[in-house]
């Protein structure tokens, strides 16, 4: 493999779930020093204000059915910018290595001979439930948690998530990007033995000022989504820990 000499370095930076207070100090410093920032659609506007005002800013965001740049284009853009700029930041919502395709990008950059470093971020699967008053583990409710994507890529290493194994293997299930496929996911979980009465919470725009929650059970949450027009982006939490939302969530709201 030919190794090319590059001027700069690419930093895969996790922007966290939205609340600017959850941005890491290291990530903030890199944004302030960046020569160019290539950012995703789910990075909050408040985080974007931290970017060096003289930096080039490029929106590479992907939302369902609306892609600013394809993944291969994004990676190639990072390679090209690293030939010119000293500090290239790839800014990703949440954590780059948790359903953020950061591992794929890092592999491609390393294969191209580009210096790269990952800067972890707070993932929405942990932060959004916390802001809704839902602890993912609790001695009286749950001693295990599974993180899983509800939206799988085509042509991947295996055809589908093993929902049966997840249903039996974990007391709390956190689903990323699952709103549009929730009907099928619930069907798989109930077939595997999950009770239709099992609590579920959907948390939209977690940790942001516009955060909303929809609370129900496996047998009525889809009906609630249709009735309210609830939309992505949202995290789903399934398990008895959701019942704590009534206690802890109200306390969080009371404390502002």
Coordinates of C-alpha atoms in Angstrom, one line a residue:
X1 CA 0.0 0.0 0.0
X2 CA 1.4 3.4 -1.0
X3 CA 1.6 5.8 1.8
X4 CA 1.1 9.4 0.8
X5 CA 2.4 12.4 2.7
X6 CA -0.4 14.5 4.2
X7 CA -0.2 17.9 5.8
X8 CA -3.0 17.4 8.2
X9 CA -4.8 15.0 10.5
X10 CA -8.4 14.0 10.6
X11 CA -10.2 13.9 14.0
X12 CA -13.4 11.9 14.3
X13 CA -15.2 13.9 17.0
X14 CA -18.3 12.9 18.8
X15 CA -20.6 16.0 19.2
X16 CA -22.8 14.3 21.8
X17 CA -26.6 14.1 21.6
X18 CA -27.4 17.9 21.4
X19 CA -27.0 19.7 24.7
X20 CA -23.8 21.7 24.3
X21 CA -22.9 21.1 27.9
X22 CA -22.4 17.4 27.0
X23 CA -19.7 18.2 24.4
X24 CA -16.3 17.0 25.6
X25 CA -13.6 19.5 26.4
X26 CA -11.2 17.9 23.9
X27 CA -13.9 18.0 21.2
X28 CA -14.6 21.7 21.9
X29 CA -10.9 22.6 21.6
X30 CA -10.6 20.8 18.3
X31 CA -13.6 22.7 16.9
X32 CA -12.0 26.0 18.0
X33 CA -8.8 25.0 16.3
X34 CA -10.2 23.4 13.2
X35 CA -9.4 24.5 9.7
X36 CA -12.3 22.6 8.2
X37 CA -15.3 20.8 9.8
X38 CA -17.4 18.3 8.0
X39 CA -20.5 17.7 10.1
X40 CA -23.6 15.5 10.3
X41 CA -27.3 16.4 10.2
X42 CA -27.9 15.6 13.8
X43 CA -25.3 17.9 15.2
X44 CA -27.1 20.6 17.1
X45 CA -26.9 24.3 16.1
X46 CA -25.5 25.1 19.5
X47 CA -22.6 22.8 18.9
X48 CA -21.9 24.3 15.5
X49 CA -21.5 27.8 17.1
X50 CA -18.3 26.4 18.8
X51 CA -16.6 26.0 15.4
X52 CA -13.7 28.4 14.5
X53 CA -15.4 31.2 12.6
X54 CA -12.6 31.1 10.0
X55 CA -13.0 27.4 9.4
X56 CA -14.6 25.9 6.3
X57 CA -17.9 24.2 7.2
X58 CA -19.4 21.4 5.1
X59 CA -22.7 19.7 5.8
X60 CA -22.4 16.0 5.1
X61 CA -25.6 15.2 6.9
X62 CA -27.7 12.1 6.3
X63 CA -31.4 12.0 7.2
X64 CA -33.9 9.4 6.0
X65 CA -34.3 9.8 2.3
X66 CA -32.2 13.0 2.2
X67 CA -28.4 12.6 1.9
X68 CA -26.2 15.7 1.4
X69 CA -23.2 13.5 0.6
X70 CA -22.9 9.7 0.1
X71 CA -20.6 7.9 2.6
X72 CA -17.9 7.3 -0.1
X73 CA -18.0 11.0 -1.0
X74 CA -17.6 12.0 2.6
X75 CA -14.6 9.8 3.1
X76 CA -13.0 11.0 -0.1
X77 CA -13.7 14.6 1.0
X78 CA -11.9 13.9 4.3
X79 CA -8.9 12.6 2.4
X80 CA -8.8 15.6 0.1
X81 CA -9.1 18.1 2.9
X82 CA -6.3 16.4 4.8
X83 CA -4.0 17.2 1.9
X84 CA -4.5 20.9 2.5
X85 CA -5.5 21.5 6.1
X86 CA -3.7 20.8 9.3
X87 CA -6.8 20.1 11.5
X88 CA -9.7 18.4 9.8
X89 CA -12.7 17.6 12.0
X90 CA -15.3 15.1 11.1
X91 CA -18.1 16.0 13.6
X92 CA -20.6 13.3 14.3
X93 CA -23.7 13.3 16.5
X94 CA -23.4 11.2 19.6
X95 CA -20.3 9.0 19.6
X96 CA -18.4 8.2 16.3
X97 CA -18.1 4.4 17.2
X98 CA -21.7 3.9 18.3
X99 CA -23.8 3.4 15.2
X100 CA -22.0 6.4 13.7
X101 CA -20.0 4.7 11.0
X102 CA -16.8 6.1 12.6
X103 CA -15.1 2.7 12.5
X104 CA -15.7 2.5 8.7
X105 CA -14.4 6.0 8.1
X106 CA -11.3 5.4 10.3
X107 CA -10.5 2.2 8.4
X108 CA -10.8 4.0 5.0
X109 CA -8.6 6.9 6.2
X110 CA -5.9 4.6 7.6
X111 CA -5.9 2.6 4.3
X112 CA -5.3 5.9 2.5
X113 CA -2.4 6.8 4.7
X114 CA -4.2 9.6 6.5
X115 CA -3.4 10.3 10.2
X116 CA -6.6 9.9 12.2
X117 CA -7.7 10.1 15.8
X118 CA -11.1 9.4 17.4
X119 CA -12.5 11.6 20.1
X120 CA -15.4 9.9 21.8
X121 CA -18.7 11.6 22.6
X122 CA -21.7 11.0 24.8
X123 CA -24.1 8.7 22.9
X124 CA -27.8 9.5 22.8
X125 CA -28.7 6.0 23.9
X126 CA -27.4 6.9 27.4
X127 CA -28.0 10.6 27.5
X128 CA -31.6 10.8 26.2
X129 CA -33.0 8.3 28.7
X130 CA -31.2 10.0 31.5
X131 CA -32.7 13.4 30.6
X132 CA -36.1 11.7 30.5
X133 CA -35.6 10.2 34.0
X134 CA -35.1 6.7 32.8
X135 CA -32.0 5.0 34.3
X136 CA -31.0 2.1 32.0
X137 CA -29.9 0.0 34.9
X138 CA -31.4 -0.1 38.4
X139 CA -30.9 -2.7 41.1
X140 CA -34.7 -3.3 41.4
X141 CA -35.4 -3.3 37.7
X142 CA -32.6 -4.1 35.4
X143 CA -29.0 -5.4 35.6
X144 CA -28.4 -5.7 31.8
X145 CA -28.8 -3.4 28.8
X146 CA -28.4 -4.0 25.1
X147 CA -27.9 -1.3 22.4
X148 CA -29.1 -2.1 18.9
X149 CA -29.8 -0.4 15.7
X150 CA -33.3 -0.4 14.3
X151 CA -32.1 0.5 10.8
X152 CA -29.7 -1.9 9.2
X153 CA -27.6 -1.3 6.1
X154 CA -28.1 -3.4 3.0
X155 CA -25.2 -5.8 2.0
X156 CA -23.9 -6.0 5.6
X157 CA -22.1 -8.8 7.3
X158 CA -25.3 -10.5 8.4
X159 CA -28.9 -10.0 7.2
X160 CA -30.7 -9.0 10.4
X161 CA -30.6 -8.4 14.1
X162 CA -31.3 -11.4 16.2
X163 CA -34.3 -10.0 18.0
X164 CA -35.2 -13.3 19.6
X165 CA -31.7 -13.4 21.3
X166 CA -32.1 -9.8 22.4
X167 CA -35.6 -10.3 23.8
X168 CA -34.3 -13.1 26.1
X169 CA -30.8 -11.7 26.8
X170 CA -31.4 -8.3 28.2
X171 CA -33.7 -6.6 30.7
X172 CA -33.4 -3.2 29.0
X173 CA -33.2 -2.7 25.2
X174 CA -32.2 0.6 23.7
X175 CA -32.9 1.0 20.0
X176 CA -31.3 3.6 17.8
X177 CA -33.0 4.7 14.6
X178 CA -35.9 2.4 15.1
X179 CA -39.1 4.6 14.8
X180 CA -39.8 3.9 11.1
X181 CA -39.3 0.2 11.7
X182 CA -40.8 -0.1 15.2
X183 CA -43.9 -2.0 14.1
X184 CA -41.7 -4.9 12.7
X185 CA -39.3 -4.7 15.7
X186 CA -42.2 -5.1 18.2
X187 CA -43.6 -7.9 16.2
X188 CA -40.3 -9.8 16.4
X189 CA -39.9 -9.1 20.1
X190 CA -43.4 -10.3 21.0
X191 CA -43.0 -13.4 18.8
X192 CA -39.8 -14.1 20.8
X193 CA -41.8 -13.9 24.1
X194 CA -41.8 -10.2 25.2
X195 CA -45.0 -9.3 26.9
X196 CA -47.2 -6.9 24.9
X197 CA -47.6 -5.0 28.2
X198 CA -43.8 -4.4 28.5
X199 CA -43.2 -0.6 28.9
X200 CA -41.6 1.4 26.1
X201 CA -40.4 5.0 25.9
X202 CA -39.6 7.0 22.7
X203 CA -37.4 10.0 23.3
X204 CA -37.2 12.5 20.4
X205 CA -34.4 15.1 20.2
X206 CA -32.9 13.8 23.4
X207 CA -31.2 16.4 25.7
X208 CA -32.2 19.3 23.5
X209 CA -34.7 22.0 24.5
X210 CA -37.3 20.4 22.2
X211 CA -37.0 17.0 23.7
X212 CA -40.3 15.0 23.8
X213 CA -41.2 11.7 25.2
X214 CA -43.9 9.2 24.2
X215 CA -44.6 6.5 26.8
X216 CA -46.6 3.4 26.3
X217 CA -46.4 -0.4 26.0
X218 CA -45.4 -2.7 23.1
X219 CA -49.1 -3.2 22.2
X220 CA -50.1 0.4 22.0
X221 CA -47.0 2.5 21.1
X222 CA -47.4 2.3 17.4
X223 CA -51.0 3.5 17.7
X224 CA -49.8 6.4 19.8
X225 CA -47.1 7.3 17.2
X226 CA -49.8 7.4 14.5
X227 CA -52.2 9.4 16.7
X228 CA -49.6 12.0 17.7
X229 CA -47.5 12.2 14.5
X230 CA -44.4 11.4 16.6
X231 CA -41.3 11.3 14.3
X232 CA -37.6 10.5 14.2
X233 CA -35.0 11.2 15.4
X234 CA -35.7 9.3 18.5
X235 CA -34.3 6.7 20.8
X236 CA -36.5 3.8 22.0
X237 CA -36.1 2.3 25.5
X238 CA -37.9 -1.0 26.3
X239 CA -38.0 -2.5 29.8
X240 CA -39.4 -2.0 33.3
X241 CA -37.0 0.9 33.9
X242 CA -39.3 3.0 31.8
X243 CA -41.8 3.0 34.7
X244 CA -39.3 5.2 36.6
X245 CA -40.0 8.0 34.1
X246 CA -43.2 8.9 36.1
X247 CA -41.1 9.5 39.2
X248 CA -37.7 10.6 38.1
X249 CA -38.9 12.4 34.9
X250 CA -41.3 14.6 36.8
X251 CA -38.6 15.4 39.3
X252 CA -36.2 16.5 36.5
X253 CA -38.9 18.8 35.0
X254 CA -39.7 20.3 38.5
X255 CA -36.0 21.1 38.9
X256 CA -35.8 22.7 35.4

